[in-house]
């Protein structure tokens, strides 16, 4: 057995869920469908890691989102982007997650302002000056996922990035 195999085996054992005795998935995060369409260049070009105990790469996230209807246009008026934006419960259903989902402030997610270029890439993709919304999906006491998304009104979709984190 190579040292890489031994190390991978060690990591699998270390990541076992002690409550059920079964090994968790590689990262222990939800298997949400991250992309349903072609990834825009501004998101493809993001080559950054989210700093946590695992330092995993940021991944493009473009889930299917309901299209804007004539009724939405009438009820939203000039506030269309805000009106079509997903709340925590809608986002939870959108990504198919059964756990706790919360909307958090950018400062809570990026307290040191280390991800300003990432936020600008999302804004560029969505063609908006509006700040992207940050969702936190809590998997267990240490595992979470962050989704930083904005509404791309031209294509009636959410665009953004997903970050997996282990926070001890």
PDB file of C-alpha atoms in Angstrom:
ATOM      1  CA  UNK A   1       0.000   0.000   0.000  1.00  0.00           C
ATOM      2  CA  UNK A   2       1.426   3.377  -0.962  1.00  0.00           C
ATOM      3  CA  UNK A   3       1.726   6.165   1.565  1.00  0.00           C
ATOM      4  CA  UNK A   4      -1.013   8.086  -0.336  1.00  0.00           C
ATOM      5  CA  UNK A   5      -3.416   5.159   0.084  1.00  0.00           C
ATOM      6  CA  UNK A   6      -2.558   4.873   3.768  1.00  0.00           C
ATOM      7  CA  UNK A   7      -3.130   8.595   4.255  1.00  0.00           C
ATOM      8  CA  UNK A   8      -6.464   8.448   2.388  1.00  0.00           C
ATOM      9  CA  UNK A   9      -7.516   5.524   4.578  1.00  0.00           C
ATOM     10  CA  UNK A  10      -6.520   7.490   7.682  1.00  0.00           C
ATOM     11  CA  UNK A  11      -8.598  10.478   6.521  1.00  0.00           C
ATOM     12  CA  UNK A  12     -11.609   8.238   5.818  1.00  0.00           C
ATOM     13  CA  UNK A  13     -11.403   6.825   9.331  1.00  0.00           C
ATOM     14  CA  UNK A  14     -10.958  10.268  10.862  1.00  0.00           C
ATOM     15  CA  UNK A  15     -14.023  11.555   8.993  1.00  0.00           C
ATOM     16  CA  UNK A  16     -16.312   8.760  10.144  1.00  0.00           C
ATOM     17  CA  UNK A  17     -19.562   9.919  11.729  1.00  0.00           C
ATOM     18  CA  UNK A  18     -19.269   8.735  15.303  1.00  0.00           C
ATOM     19  CA  UNK A  19     -23.044   8.854  15.774  1.00  0.00           C
ATOM     20  CA  UNK A  20     -23.887   6.170  13.197  1.00  0.00           C
ATOM     21  CA  UNK A  21     -20.663   4.268  12.721  1.00  0.00           C
ATOM     22  CA  UNK A  22     -20.828   4.828   8.938  1.00  0.00           C
ATOM     23  CA  UNK A  23     -18.138   6.643   7.038  1.00  0.00           C
ATOM     24  CA  UNK A  24     -19.191  10.054   5.825  1.00  0.00           C
ATOM     25  CA  UNK A  25     -18.860  11.225   2.234  1.00  0.00           C
ATOM     26  CA  UNK A  26     -15.519  12.640   1.196  1.00  0.00           C
ATOM     27  CA  UNK A  27     -16.296  16.102   2.551  1.00  0.00           C
ATOM     28  CA  UNK A  28     -19.429  15.422   4.553  1.00  0.00           C
ATOM     29  CA  UNK A  29     -21.360  18.097   2.681  1.00  0.00           C
ATOM     30  CA  UNK A  30     -24.636  17.984   0.813  1.00  0.00           C
ATOM     31  CA  UNK A  31     -24.607  16.698  -2.716  1.00  0.00           C
ATOM     32  CA  UNK A  32     -26.333  19.755  -4.121  1.00  0.00           C
ATOM     33  CA  UNK A  33     -26.343  20.237  -7.873  1.00  0.00           C
ATOM     34  CA  UNK A  34     -24.026  23.168  -8.327  1.00  0.00           C
ATOM     35  CA  UNK A  35     -24.330  23.932 -12.023  1.00  0.00           C
ATOM     36  CA  UNK A  36     -27.252  23.504 -14.400  1.00  0.00           C
ATOM     37  CA  UNK A  37     -25.914  25.561 -17.276  1.00  0.00           C
ATOM     38  CA  UNK A  38     -22.703  26.855 -18.830  1.00  0.00           C
ATOM     39  CA  UNK A  39     -20.468  28.557 -16.271  1.00  0.00           C
ATOM     40  CA  UNK A  40     -19.756  32.222 -17.102  1.00  0.00           C
ATOM     41  CA  UNK A  41     -16.110  33.165 -17.614  1.00  0.00           C
ATOM     42  CA  UNK A  42     -16.023  35.493 -14.588  1.00  0.00           C
ATOM     43  CA  UNK A  43     -16.892  32.566 -12.299  1.00  0.00           C
ATOM     44  CA  UNK A  44     -14.659  30.060 -14.114  1.00  0.00           C
ATOM     45  CA  UNK A  45     -11.708  32.377 -13.560  1.00  0.00           C
ATOM     46  CA  UNK A  46     -12.078  32.411  -9.752  1.00  0.00           C
ATOM     47  CA  UNK A  47      -9.122  30.435  -8.452  1.00  0.00           C
ATOM     48  CA  UNK A  48      -9.390  30.943  -4.724  1.00  0.00           C
ATOM     49  CA  UNK A  49      -9.779  28.798  -1.632  1.00  0.00           C
ATOM     50  CA  UNK A  50     -12.127  29.500   1.251  1.00  0.00           C
ATOM     51  CA  UNK A  51     -10.120  29.605   4.464  1.00  0.00           C
ATOM     52  CA  UNK A  52     -11.342  27.113   7.062  1.00  0.00           C
ATOM     53  CA  UNK A  53      -9.935  23.953   8.622  1.00  0.00           C
ATOM     54  CA  UNK A  54     -10.033  22.337   5.144  1.00  0.00           C
ATOM     55  CA  UNK A  55      -9.254  25.247   2.773  1.00  0.00           C
ATOM     56  CA  UNK A  56     -11.352  23.885  -0.102  1.00  0.00           C
ATOM     57  CA  UNK A  57     -11.595  25.617  -3.498  1.00  0.00           C
ATOM     58  CA  UNK A  58     -14.560  27.811  -4.319  1.00  0.00           C
ATOM     59  CA  UNK A  59     -16.888  26.235  -6.896  1.00  0.00           C
ATOM     60  CA  UNK A  60     -19.289  27.911  -9.353  1.00  0.00           C
ATOM     61  CA  UNK A  61     -22.931  27.576  -8.336  1.00  0.00           C
ATOM     62  CA  UNK A  62     -25.739  28.258 -10.819  1.00  0.00           C
ATOM     63  CA  UNK A  63     -28.870  26.458  -9.617  1.00  0.00           C
ATOM     64  CA  UNK A  64     -32.109  26.517 -11.526  1.00  0.00           C
ATOM     65  CA  UNK A  65     -34.236  29.409 -10.338  1.00  0.00           C
ATOM     66  CA  UNK A  66     -37.792  30.195 -11.338  1.00  0.00           C
ATOM     67  CA  UNK A  67     -38.075  32.518 -14.288  1.00  0.00           C
ATOM     68  CA  UNK A  68     -39.487  35.980 -13.832  1.00  0.00           C
ATOM     69  CA  UNK A  69     -43.131  36.023 -14.882  1.00  0.00           C
ATOM     70  CA  UNK A  70     -45.341  38.903 -15.927  1.00  0.00           C
ATOM     71  CA  UNK A  71     -46.911  38.784 -12.450  1.00  0.00           C
ATOM     72  CA  UNK A  72     -43.435  39.149 -10.908  1.00  0.00           C
ATOM     73  CA  UNK A  73     -42.769  42.138 -13.133  1.00  0.00           C
ATOM     74  CA  UNK A  74     -46.047  43.772 -12.087  1.00  0.00           C
ATOM     75  CA  UNK A  75     -45.560  43.153  -8.357  1.00  0.00           C
ATOM     76  CA  UNK A  76     -41.847  43.969  -8.263  1.00  0.00           C
ATOM     77  CA  UNK A  77     -41.718  47.038 -10.447  1.00  0.00           C
ATOM     78  CA  UNK A  78     -38.294  48.632 -10.257  1.00  0.00           C
ATOM     79  CA  UNK A  79     -37.371  46.431  -7.284  1.00  0.00           C
ATOM     80  CA  UNK A  80     -37.268  43.335  -9.508  1.00  0.00           C
ATOM     81  CA  UNK A  81     -33.896  42.000  -8.342  1.00  0.00           C
ATOM     82  CA  UNK A  82     -34.789  42.288  -4.680  1.00  0.00           C
ATOM     83  CA  UNK A  83     -38.222  40.793  -5.252  1.00  0.00           C
ATOM     84  CA  UNK A  84     -36.997  37.731  -7.161  1.00  0.00           C
ATOM     85  CA  UNK A  85     -34.174  37.061  -4.697  1.00  0.00           C
ATOM     86  CA  UNK A  86     -34.390  33.789  -2.802  1.00  0.00           C
ATOM     87  CA  UNK A  87     -35.030  33.915   0.931  1.00  0.00           C
ATOM     88  CA  UNK A  88     -33.424  31.317   3.212  1.00  0.00           C
ATOM     89  CA  UNK A  89     -36.394  28.918   2.940  1.00  0.00           C
ATOM     90  CA  UNK A  90     -36.623  29.267  -0.840  1.00  0.00           C
ATOM     91  CA  UNK A  91     -32.864  28.786  -1.174  1.00  0.00           C
ATOM     92  CA  UNK A  92     -33.058  25.698   1.058  1.00  0.00           C
ATOM     93  CA  UNK A  93     -35.640  24.171  -1.303  1.00  0.00           C
ATOM     94  CA  UNK A  94     -33.669  25.298  -4.351  1.00  0.00           C
ATOM     95  CA  UNK A  95     -30.539  23.363  -3.336  1.00  0.00           C
ATOM     96  CA  UNK A  96     -32.481  20.459  -1.829  1.00  0.00           C
ATOM     97  CA  UNK A  97     -31.062  20.763   1.675  1.00  0.00           C
ATOM     98  CA  UNK A  98     -32.901  19.433   4.734  1.00  0.00           C
ATOM     99  CA  UNK A  99     -30.825  21.105   7.467  1.00  0.00           C
ATOM    100  CA  UNK A 100     -30.585  24.630   8.823  1.00  0.00           C
ATOM    101  CA  UNK A 101     -30.139  27.460   6.301  1.00  0.00           C
ATOM    102  CA  UNK A 102     -29.549  31.068   7.277  1.00  0.00           C
ATOM    103  CA  UNK A 103     -28.821  34.311   5.484  1.00  0.00           C
ATOM    104  CA  UNK A 104     -25.776  36.046   6.918  1.00  0.00           C
ATOM    105  CA  UNK A 105     -24.087  39.394   6.403  1.00  0.00           C
ATOM    106  CA  UNK A 106     -21.036  39.579   4.173  1.00  0.00           C
ATOM    107  CA  UNK A 107     -18.943  40.757   7.138  1.00  0.00           C
ATOM    108  CA  UNK A 108     -19.783  37.567   9.035  1.00  0.00           C
ATOM    109  CA  UNK A 109     -18.677  35.457   6.055  1.00  0.00           C
ATOM    110  CA  UNK A 110     -15.703  37.638   5.057  1.00  0.00           C
ATOM    111  CA  UNK A 111     -14.660  39.479   8.210  1.00  0.00           C
ATOM    112  CA  UNK A 112     -11.200  40.375   6.895  1.00  0.00           C
ATOM    113  CA  UNK A 113     -12.447  41.425   3.440  1.00  0.00           C
ATOM    114  CA  UNK A 114     -10.277  38.733   1.848  1.00  0.00           C
ATOM    115  CA  UNK A 115     -12.838  37.844  -0.835  1.00  0.00           C
ATOM    116  CA  UNK A 116     -13.556  41.225  -2.417  1.00  0.00           C
ATOM    117  CA  UNK A 117     -12.429  40.005  -5.863  1.00  0.00           C
ATOM    118  CA  UNK A 118     -14.733  36.987  -5.528  1.00  0.00           C
ATOM    119  CA  UNK A 119     -17.708  39.238  -4.771  1.00  0.00           C
ATOM    120  CA  UNK A 120     -16.816  41.438  -7.742  1.00  0.00           C
ATOM    121  CA  UNK A 121     -16.729  38.358 -10.030  1.00  0.00           C
ATOM    122  CA  UNK A 122     -20.222  37.420  -8.901  1.00  0.00           C
ATOM    123  CA  UNK A 123     -21.472  40.979  -9.421  1.00  0.00           C
ATOM    124  CA  UNK A 124     -19.890  41.031 -12.880  1.00  0.00           C
ATOM    125  CA  UNK A 125     -21.577  37.743 -13.789  1.00  0.00           C
ATOM    126  CA  UNK A 126     -24.940  39.009 -12.559  1.00  0.00           C
ATOM    127  CA  UNK A 127     -24.406  42.468 -14.120  1.00  0.00           C
ATOM    128  CA  UNK A 128     -25.425  44.175 -10.899  1.00  0.00           C
ATOM    129  CA  UNK A 129     -24.001  46.604  -8.381  1.00  0.00           C
ATOM    130  CA  UNK A 130     -26.094  44.983  -5.684  1.00  0.00           C
ATOM    131  CA  UNK A 131     -24.249  42.974  -3.032  1.00  0.00           C
ATOM    132  CA  UNK A 132     -24.582  39.206  -3.437  1.00  0.00           C
ATOM    133  CA  UNK A 133     -26.473  37.378  -0.696  1.00  0.00           C
ATOM    134  CA  UNK A 134     -24.615  34.926   1.556  1.00  0.00           C
ATOM    135  CA  UNK A 135     -26.350  31.716   2.683  1.00  0.00           C
ATOM    136  CA  UNK A 136     -24.935  29.394   5.335  1.00  0.00           C
ATOM    137  CA  UNK A 137     -25.997  25.732   5.315  1.00  0.00           C
ATOM    138  CA  UNK A 138     -25.166  24.056   8.631  1.00  0.00           C
ATOM    139  CA  UNK A 139     -24.537  20.317   8.228  1.00  0.00           C
ATOM    140  CA  UNK A 140     -23.441  19.481  11.759  1.00  0.00           C
ATOM    141  CA  UNK A 141     -21.500  21.109  14.588  1.00  0.00           C
ATOM    142  CA  UNK A 142     -18.388  21.667  12.461  1.00  0.00           C
ATOM    143  CA  UNK A 143     -19.360  21.336   8.773  1.00  0.00           C
ATOM    144  CA  UNK A 144     -20.984  24.119   6.804  1.00  0.00           C
ATOM    145  CA  UNK A 145     -21.362  25.358   3.260  1.00  0.00           C
ATOM    146  CA  UNK A 146     -21.501  28.964   2.178  1.00  0.00           C
ATOM    147  CA  UNK A 147     -23.228  30.076  -1.005  1.00  0.00           C
ATOM    148  CA  UNK A 148     -22.578  33.598  -2.227  1.00  0.00           C
ATOM    149  CA  UNK A 149     -25.119  34.341  -4.956  1.00  0.00           C
ATOM    150  CA  UNK A 150     -26.726  37.191  -6.854  1.00  0.00           C
ATOM    151  CA  UNK A 151     -29.631  37.344  -9.280  1.00  0.00           C
ATOM    152  CA  UNK A 152     -28.696  37.474 -12.957  1.00  0.00           C
ATOM    153  CA  UNK A 153     -31.836  39.263 -14.151  1.00  0.00           C
ATOM    154  CA  UNK A 154     -30.904  38.926 -17.814  1.00  0.00           C
ATOM    155  CA  UNK A 155     -31.136  35.136 -17.554  1.00  0.00           C
ATOM    156  CA  UNK A 156     -33.531  34.905 -14.553  1.00  0.00           C
ATOM    157  CA  UNK A 157     -31.129  32.784 -12.546  1.00  0.00           C
ATOM    158  CA  UNK A 158     -28.973  32.820  -9.455  1.00  0.00           C
ATOM    159  CA  UNK A 159     -25.216  32.910 -10.031  1.00  0.00           C
ATOM    160  CA  UNK A 160     -22.436  32.580  -7.539  1.00  0.00           C
ATOM    161  CA  UNK A 161     -19.953  30.389  -5.727  1.00  0.00           C
ATOM    162  CA  UNK A 162     -20.140  27.617  -3.160  1.00  0.00           C
ATOM    163  CA  UNK A 163     -17.587  27.154  -0.392  1.00  0.00           C
ATOM    164  CA  UNK A 164     -17.295  24.122   1.869  1.00  0.00           C
ATOM    165  CA  UNK A 165     -15.947  24.681   5.354  1.00  0.00           C
ATOM    166  CA  UNK A 166     -15.000  22.775   8.449  1.00  0.00           C
ATOM    167  CA  UNK A 167     -15.024  25.115  11.417  1.00  0.00           C
ATOM    168  CA  UNK A 168     -13.750  23.883  14.750  1.00  0.00           C
TER     169      UNK A 168
END
